[in-house]
Structures are given as structure tokens and as C-alpha cells.
mmCIF file with all atom_site columns, C-alpha atoms in Angstrom:
data_model
loop_
_atom_site.group_PDB
_atom_site.id
_atom_site.type_symbol
_atom_site.label_atom_id
_atom_site.label_alt_id
_atom_site.label_comp_id
_atom_site.label_asym_id
_atom_site.label_entity_id
_atom_site.label_seq_id
_atom_site.pdbx_PDB_ins_code
_atom_site.Cartn_x
_atom_site.Cartn_y
_atom_site.Cartn_z
_atom_site.occupancy
_atom_site.B_iso_or_equiv
_atom_site.pdbx_formal_charge
_atom_site.auth_seq_id
_atom_site.auth_comp_id
_atom_site.auth_asym_id
_atom_site.auth_atom_id
_atom_site.pdbx_PDB_model_num
ATOM 1   C CA . UNK A 1 1   ? -0.236  2.162   241.115 1.00 0.00 ? 1   UNK A CA 1
ATOM 2   C CA . UNK A 1 2   ? 2.567   3.485   238.490 1.00 0.00 ? 2   UNK A CA 1
ATOM 3   C CA . UNK A 1 3   ? 3.110   2.105   235.137 1.00 0.00 ? 3   UNK A CA 1
ATOM 4   C CA . UNK A 1 4   ? 6.077   2.809   232.842 1.00 0.00 ? 4   UNK A CA 1
ATOM 5   C CA . UNK A 1 5   ? 5.913   1.170   229.527 1.00 0.00 ? 5   UNK A CA 1
ATOM 6   C CA . UNK A 1 6   ? 9.099   1.606   227.505 1.00 0.00 ? 6   UNK A CA 1
ATOM 7   C CA . UNK A 1 7   ? 9.287   0.411   223.917 1.00 0.00 ? 7   UNK A CA 1
ATOM 8   C CA . UNK A 1 8   ? 11.612  1.168   220.944 1.00 0.00 ? 8   UNK A CA 1
ATOM 9   C CA . UNK A 1 9   ? 10.050  4.436   220.085 1.00 0.00 ? 9   UNK A CA 1
ATOM 10  C CA . UNK A 1 10  ? 9.373   5.870   223.292 1.00 0.00 ? 10  UNK A CA 1
ATOM 11  C CA . UNK A 1 11  ? 8.042   5.822   226.794 1.00 0.00 ? 11  UNK A CA 1
ATOM 12  C CA . UNK A 1 12  ? 4.515   6.258   228.396 1.00 0.00 ? 12  UNK A CA 1
ATOM 13  C CA . UNK A 1 13  ? 4.140   6.758   232.087 1.00 0.00 ? 13  UNK A CA 1
ATOM 14  C CA . UNK A 1 14  ? 1.109   6.728   233.946 1.00 0.00 ? 14  UNK A CA 1
ATOM 15  C CA . UNK A 1 15  ? 0.744   7.723   237.788 1.00 0.00 ? 15  UNK A CA 1
ATOM 16  C CA . UNK A 1 16  ? -2.594  6.618   238.466 1.00 0.00 ? 16  UNK A CA 1
ATOM 17  C CA . UNK A 1 17  ? -2.899  3.354   236.309 1.00 0.00 ? 17  UNK A CA 1
ATOM 18  C CA . UNK A 1 18  ? -5.366  1.338   238.019 1.00 0.00 ? 18  UNK A CA 1
ATOM 19  C CA . UNK A 1 19  ? -8.013  4.326   239.087 1.00 0.00 ? 19  UNK A CA 1
ATOM 20  C CA . UNK A 1 20  ? -7.416  7.842   238.085 1.00 0.00 ? 20  UNK A CA 1
ATOM 21  C CA . UNK A 1 21  ? -6.649  10.281  240.992 1.00 0.00 ? 21  UNK A CA 1
ATOM 22  C CA . UNK A 1 22  ? -9.312  12.524  239.564 1.00 0.00 ? 22  UNK A CA 1
ATOM 23  C CA . UNK A 1 23  ? -12.806 11.880  238.552 1.00 0.00 ? 23  UNK A CA 1
ATOM 24  C CA . UNK A 1 24  ? -12.836 14.549  236.059 1.00 0.00 ? 24  UNK A CA 1
ATOM 25  C CA . UNK A 1 25  ? -9.464  13.823  234.274 1.00 0.00 ? 25  UNK A CA 1
ATOM 26  C CA . UNK A 1 26  ? -6.612  11.269  233.833 1.00 0.00 ? 26  UNK A CA 1
ATOM 27  C CA . UNK A 1 27  ? -3.209  12.034  232.716 1.00 0.00 ? 27  UNK A CA 1
ATOM 28  C CA . UNK A 1 28  ? -0.109  10.466  231.313 1.00 0.00 ? 28  UNK A CA 1
ATOM 29  C CA . UNK A 1 29  ? 3.267   11.402  230.377 1.00 0.00 ? 29  UNK A CA 1
ATOM 30  C CA . UNK A 1 30  ? 4.555   10.404  226.653 1.00 0.00 ? 30  UNK A CA 1
ATOM 31  C CA . UNK A 1 31  ? 7.981   10.600  225.040 1.00 0.00 ? 31  UNK A CA 1
ATOM 32  C CA . UNK A 1 32  ? 8.518   9.539   221.599 1.00 0.00 ? 32  UNK A CA 1
ATOM 33  C CA . UNK A 1 33  ? 11.602  9.919   219.610 1.00 0.00 ? 33  UNK A CA 1
ATOM 34  C CA . UNK A 1 34  ? 13.477  11.317  222.408 1.00 0.00 ? 34  UNK A CA 1
ATOM 35  C CA . UNK A 1 35  ? 16.812  10.720  223.980 1.00 0.00 ? 35  UNK A CA 1
ATOM 36  C CA . UNK A 1 36  ? 18.330  11.320  227.304 1.00 0.00 ? 36  UNK A CA 1
ATOM 37  C CA . UNK A 1 37  ? 21.636  12.415  228.073 1.00 0.00 ? 37  UNK A CA 1
ATOM 38  C CA . UNK A 1 38  ? 23.310  10.351  231.037 1.00 0.00 ? 38  UNK A CA 1
ATOM 39  C CA . UNK A 1 39  ? 24.099  13.070  233.895 1.00 0.00 ? 39  UNK A CA 1
ATOM 40  C CA . UNK A 1 40  ? 26.778  10.531  235.230 1.00 0.00 ? 40  UNK A CA 1
ATOM 41  C CA . UNK A 1 41  ? 28.799  10.919  231.976 1.00 0.00 ? 41  UNK A CA 1
ATOM 42  C CA . UNK A 1 42  ? 28.661  14.768  232.045 1.00 0.00 ? 42  UNK A CA 1
ATOM 43  C CA . UNK A 1 43  ? 26.547  14.952  228.724 1.00 0.00 ? 43  UNK A CA 1
ATOM 44  C CA . UNK A 1 44  ? 29.046  12.721  226.721 1.00 0.00 ? 44  UNK A CA 1
ATOM 45  C CA . UNK A 1 45  ? 26.578  9.689   226.251 1.00 0.00 ? 45  UNK A CA 1
ATOM 46  C CA . UNK A 1 46  ? 23.011  9.855   224.827 1.00 0.00 ? 46  UNK A CA 1
ATOM 47  C CA . UNK A 1 47  ? 20.861  7.026   225.746 1.00 0.00 ? 47  UNK A CA 1
ATOM 48  C CA . UNK A 1 48  ? 19.369  5.390   222.721 1.00 0.00 ? 48  UNK A CA 1
ATOM 49  C CA . UNK A 1 49  ? 15.639  4.039   222.982 1.00 0.00 ? 49  UNK A CA 1
ATOM 50  C CA . UNK A 1 50  ? 16.267  1.219   221.146 1.00 0.00 ? 50  UNK A CA 1
ATOM 51  C CA . UNK A 1 51  ? 16.982  -0.529  224.539 1.00 0.00 ? 51  UNK A CA 1
ATOM 52  C CA . UNK A 1 52  ? 13.879  -0.785  226.390 1.00 0.00 ? 52  UNK A CA 1
ATOM 53  C CA . UNK A 1 53  ? 15.382  -1.481  229.688 1.00 0.00 ? 53  UNK A CA 1
ATOM 54  C CA . UNK A 1 54  ? 17.721  1.182   229.257 1.00 0.00 ? 54  UNK A CA 1
ATOM 55  C CA . UNK A 1 55  ? 15.050  3.766   228.378 1.00 0.00 ? 55  UNK A CA 1
ATOM 56  C CA . UNK A 1 56  ? 13.017  2.594   231.349 1.00 0.00 ? 56  UNK A CA 1
ATOM 57  C CA . UNK A 1 57  ? 15.926  3.605   233.548 1.00 0.00 ? 57  UNK A CA 1
ATOM 58  C CA . UNK A 1 58  ? 16.438  7.026   231.845 1.00 0.00 ? 58  UNK A CA 1
ATOM 59  C CA . UNK A 1 59  ? 13.104  7.859   232.377 1.00 0.00 ? 59  UNK A CA 1
ATOM 60  C CA . UNK A 1 60  ? 13.233  7.489   236.008 1.00 0.00 ? 60  UNK A CA 1
ATOM 61  C CA . UNK A 1 61  ? 15.918  10.355  236.298 1.00 0.00 ? 61  UNK A CA 1
ATOM 62  C CA . UNK A 1 62  ? 13.418  13.108  236.010 1.00 0.00 ? 62  UNK A CA 1
ATOM 63  C CA . UNK A 1 63  ? 13.867  15.821  233.378 1.00 0.00 ? 63  UNK A CA 1
ATOM 64  C CA . UNK A 1 64  ? 17.540  16.774  233.614 1.00 0.00 ? 64  UNK A CA 1
ATOM 65  C CA . UNK A 1 65  ? 19.157  15.199  230.718 1.00 0.00 ? 65  UNK A CA 1
ATOM 66  C CA . UNK A 1 66  ? 16.187  14.964  228.288 1.00 0.00 ? 66  UNK A CA 1
ATOM 67  C CA . UNK A 1 67  ? 16.837  15.913  224.819 1.00 0.00 ? 67  UNK A CA 1
ATOM 68  C CA . UNK A 1 68  ? 14.373  17.311  222.235 1.00 0.00 ? 68  UNK A CA 1
ATOM 69  C CA . UNK A 1 69  ? 11.690  16.612  221.916 1.00 0.00 ? 69  UNK A CA 1
ATOM 70  C CA . UNK A 1 70  ? 10.832  16.702  225.668 1.00 0.00 ? 70  UNK A CA 1
ATOM 71  C CA . UNK A 1 71  ? 8.237   14.286  226.991 1.00 0.00 ? 71  UNK A CA 1
ATOM 72  C CA . UNK A 1 72  ? 4.719   15.722  227.319 1.00 0.00 ? 72  UNK A CA 1
ATOM 73  C CA . UNK A 1 73  ? 1.744   15.345  229.690 1.00 0.00 ? 73  UNK A CA 1
ATOM 74  C CA . UNK A 1 74  ? -1.250  14.263  227.914 1.00 0.00 ? 74  UNK A CA 1
ATOM 75  C CA . UNK A 1 75  ? -4.518  15.082  229.839 1.00 0.00 ? 75  UNK A CA 1
ATOM 76  C CA . UNK A 1 76  ? -7.880  12.967  229.006 1.00 0.00 ? 76  UNK A CA 1
ATOM 77  C CA . UNK A 1 77  ? -11.194 14.620  230.341 1.00 0.00 ? 77  UNK A CA 1
ATOM 78  C CA . UNK A 1 78  ? -13.511 12.252  231.886 1.00 0.00 ? 78  UNK A CA 1
ATOM 79  C CA . UNK A 1 79  ? -17.290 12.368  231.676 1.00 0.00 ? 79  UNK A CA 1
ATOM 80  C CA . UNK A 1 80  ? -17.647 10.174  234.933 1.00 0.00 ? 80  UNK A CA 1
ATOM 81  C CA . UNK A 1 81  ? -15.722 7.914   236.838 1.00 0.00 ? 81  UNK A CA 1
ATOM 82  C CA . UNK A 1 82  ? -14.736 4.516   235.167 1.00 0.00 ? 82  UNK A CA 1
ATOM 83  C CA . UNK A 1 83  ? -16.504 2.704   237.863 1.00 0.00 ? 83  UNK A CA 1
ATOM 84  C CA . UNK A 1 84  ? -19.657 4.295   236.736 1.00 0.00 ? 84  UNK A CA 1
ATOM 85  C CA . UNK A 1 85  ? -19.048 3.573   233.182 1.00 0.00 ? 85  UNK A CA 1
ATOM 86  C CA . UNK A 1 86  ? -18.325 -0.041  233.909 1.00 0.00 ? 86  UNK A CA 1
ATOM 87  C CA . UNK A 1 87  ? -21.590 -0.590  235.776 1.00 0.00 ? 87  UNK A CA 1
ATOM 88  C CA . UNK A 1 88  ? -23.624 1.219   233.064 1.00 0.00 ? 88  UNK A CA 1
ATOM 89  C CA . UNK A 1 89  ? -21.929 -1.000  230.257 1.00 0.00 ? 89  UNK A CA 1
ATOM 90  C CA . UNK A 1 90  ? -22.587 -4.101  232.238 1.00 0.00 ? 90  UNK A CA 1
ATOM 91  C CA . UNK A 1 91  ? -26.281 -3.157  232.822 1.00 0.00 ? 91  UNK A CA 1
ATOM 92  C CA . UNK A 1 92  ? -26.484 -2.379  228.940 1.00 0.00 ? 92  UNK A CA 1
ATOM 93  C CA . UNK A 1 93  ? -25.280 -6.001  228.341 1.00 0.00 ? 93  UNK A CA 1
ATOM 94  C CA . UNK A 1 94  ? -27.509 -7.685  230.434 1.00 0.00 ? 94  UNK A CA 1
ATOM 95  C CA . UNK A 1 95  ? -30.571 -5.980  229.267 1.00 0.00 ? 95  UNK A CA 1
ATOM 96  C CA . UNK A 1 96  ? -29.612 -6.548  225.821 1.00 0.00 ? 96  UNK A CA 1
ATOM 97  C CA . UNK A 1 97  ? -29.315 -10.266 226.526 1.00 0.00 ? 97  UNK A CA 1
ATOM 98  C CA . UNK A 1 98  ? -32.158 -10.717 228.709 1.00 0.00 ? 98  UNK A CA 1
ATOM 99  C CA . UNK A 1 99  ? -34.843 -8.192  227.188 1.00 0.00 ? 99  UNK A CA 1
ATOM 100 C CA . UNK A 1 100 ? -33.774 -8.100  223.774 1.00 0.00 ? 100 UNK A CA 1
ATOM 101 C CA . UNK A 1 101 ? -32.460 -11.686 223.000 1.00 0.00 ? 101 UNK A CA 1
ATOM 102 C CA . UNK A 1 102 ? -29.218 -10.572 222.019 1.00 0.00 ? 102 UNK A CA 1
ATOM 103 C CA . UNK A 1 103 ? -26.225 -12.714 222.027 1.00 0.00 ? 103 UNK A CA 1
ATOM 104 C CA . UNK A 1 104 ? -23.474 -11.836 224.615 1.00 0.00 ? 104 UNK A CA 1
ATOM 105 C CA . UNK A 1 105 ? -20.704 -9.482  223.261 1.00 0.00 ? 105 UNK A CA 1
ATOM 106 C CA . UNK A 1 106 ? -17.440 -11.069 222.935 1.00 0.00 ? 106 UNK A CA 1
ATOM 107 C CA . UNK A 1 107 ? -15.704 -7.805  222.745 1.00 0.00 ? 107 UNK A CA 1
ATOM 108 C CA . UNK A 1 108 ? -15.133 -7.445  226.408 1.00 0.00 ? 108 UNK A CA 1
ATOM 109 C CA . UNK A 1 109 ? -13.959 -11.292 226.705 1.00 0.00 ? 109 UNK A CA 1
ATOM 110 C CA . UNK A 1 110 ? -11.193 -10.565 224.044 1.00 0.00 ? 110 UNK A CA 1
ATOM 111 C CA . UNK A 1 111 ? -10.224 -7.248  225.367 1.00 0.00 ? 111 UNK A CA 1
ATOM 112 C CA . UNK A 1 112 ? -9.782  -8.817  229.052 1.00 0.00 ? 112 UNK A CA 1
ATOM 113 C CA . UNK A 1 113 ? -7.945  -11.917 227.189 1.00 0.00 ? 113 UNK A CA 1
ATOM 114 C CA . UNK A 1 114 ? -5.425  -9.156  225.643 1.00 0.00 ? 114 UNK A CA 1
ATOM 115 C CA . UNK A 1 115 ? -5.042  -7.414  229.047 1.00 0.00 ? 115 UNK A CA 1
ATOM 116 C CA . UNK A 1 116 ? -4.157  -10.772 230.432 1.00 0.00 ? 116 UNK A CA 1
ATOM 117 C CA . UNK A 1 117 ? -1.550  -11.814 228.034 1.00 0.00 ? 117 UNK A CA 1
ATOM 118 C CA . UNK A 1 118 ? 0.451   -8.286  228.644 1.00 0.00 ? 118 UNK A CA 1
ATOM 119 C CA . UNK A 1 119 ? 0.343   -8.847  232.417 1.00 0.00 ? 119 UNK A CA 1
ATOM 120 C CA . UNK A 1 120 ? 1.551   -12.340 231.953 1.00 0.00 ? 120 UNK A CA 1
ATOM 121 C CA . UNK A 1 121 ? 4.433   -11.305 229.595 1.00 0.00 ? 121 UNK A CA 1
ATOM 122 C CA . UNK A 1 122 ? 5.171   -8.555  232.280 1.00 0.00 ? 122 UNK A CA 1
ATOM 123 C CA . UNK A 1 123 ? 5.329   -11.357 235.202 1.00 0.00 ? 123 UNK A CA 1
ATOM 124 C CA . UNK A 1 124 ? 7.507   -13.520 232.974 1.00 0.00 ? 124 UNK A CA 1
ATOM 125 C CA . UNK A 1 125 ? 10.120  -10.540 232.275 1.00 0.00 ? 125 UNK A CA 1
ATOM 126 C CA . UNK A 1 126 ? 9.989   -9.866  236.006 1.00 0.00 ? 126 UNK A CA 1
ATOM 127 C CA . UNK A 1 127 ? 10.731  -13.564 236.794 1.00 0.00 ? 127 UNK A CA 1
ATOM 128 C CA . UNK A 1 128 ? 13.624  -13.422 234.261 1.00 0.00 ? 128 UNK A CA 1
ATOM 129 C CA . UNK A 1 129 ? 15.315  -10.613 235.798 1.00 0.00 ? 129 UNK A CA 1
ATOM 130 C CA . UNK A 1 130 ? 13.533  -7.896  233.816 1.00 0.00 ? 130 UNK A CA 1
ATOM 131 C CA . UNK A 1 131 ? 14.686  -9.404  230.363 1.00 0.00 ? 131 UNK A CA 1
ATOM 132 C CA . UNK A 1 132 ? 12.064  -8.473  227.657 1.00 0.00 ? 132 UNK A CA 1
ATOM 133 C CA . UNK A 1 133 ? 9.296   -10.866 227.168 1.00 0.00 ? 133 UNK A CA 1
ATOM 134 C CA . UNK A 1 134 ? 7.016   -11.161 224.071 1.00 0.00 ? 134 UNK A CA 1
ATOM 135 C CA . UNK A 1 135 ? 3.441   -11.013 224.208 1.00 0.00 ? 135 UNK A CA 1
ATOM 136 C CA . UNK A 1 136 ? 2.258   -14.345 222.417 1.00 0.00 ? 136 UNK A CA 1
ATOM 137 C CA . UNK A 1 137 ? -1.591  -14.165 221.239 1.00 0.00 ? 137 UNK A CA 1
ATOM 138 C CA . UNK A 1 138 ? -1.625  -17.755 221.091 1.00 0.00 ? 138 UNK A CA 1
ATOM 139 C CA . UNK A 1 139 ? -0.776  -18.395 224.797 1.00 0.00 ? 139 UNK A CA 1
ATOM 140 C CA . UNK A 1 140 ? -3.137  -20.164 227.261 1.00 0.00 ? 140 UNK A CA 1
#
């Protein structure tokens, strides 16, 4: 699954958002403080990243038209697949509660809730013809 997030200061593009293609590394393309010359206007117009929708559309046209600084690919090395890390972390949490009388950690519940808020805002944007939608921490 592809994910492209555009903001006022740049774009991040992931081609393997859900599960990395490779078990040893994951990558994403990042462009900050970049601009894009619209090929349709023969270089006369520069797209400003202040409008996230325009920036997102510009990102889909490939490398022709990008102005310095160019987007850069970032590669993150992975020790083990995320599925393995998830099971190991879950096992540690269960062991801690069951055998060491620890209280359940709220870290993952908070992270899951924040992720859901972002997904809900994306869905709201889609339902409203891709108009920007704010993430509201007080939702739900």
C-alpha cells in the first residue's frame, strides 16, 4: 500500500506502508522545502507546498520539474521483521503483567488511538472531496 502525506513543509512517500517489501530494510522518500515546476506551463509556474493538495498532485509527476532541494530516499535498516517484533513485545507485556505483577502499559493503547484519529481524519478528507481535515485529539 502506498502512502503519500503532504504538508506545508514537504512530502513523505512510502511505497510499502503496511508491511515492508524487504525484511532487512524499509525506505521512504522525503522532500522538504522543495518546489515543483509544472511541466504543463513550460517552467513558468512553481507549485508552492503551502497547499497540501497541490503538493500531493505535484509529487505524482515524477522527478521532472522538481526544484532544489530534490526529494531524497531514506533507508532504515531493520533487525527483524515487524511481525516478529510485535510478537516479542506482546509476549514481554503479557509476562510482565502475569509473572511480575506489573500494570498494563498504556503506551500502545495511546499510540493505537492516535493512529486511529489520523485514519479517521484521512477518511473524513476523502468523504469531503479531499478537502483538508484536521486531527482532533478530543474525537471519540
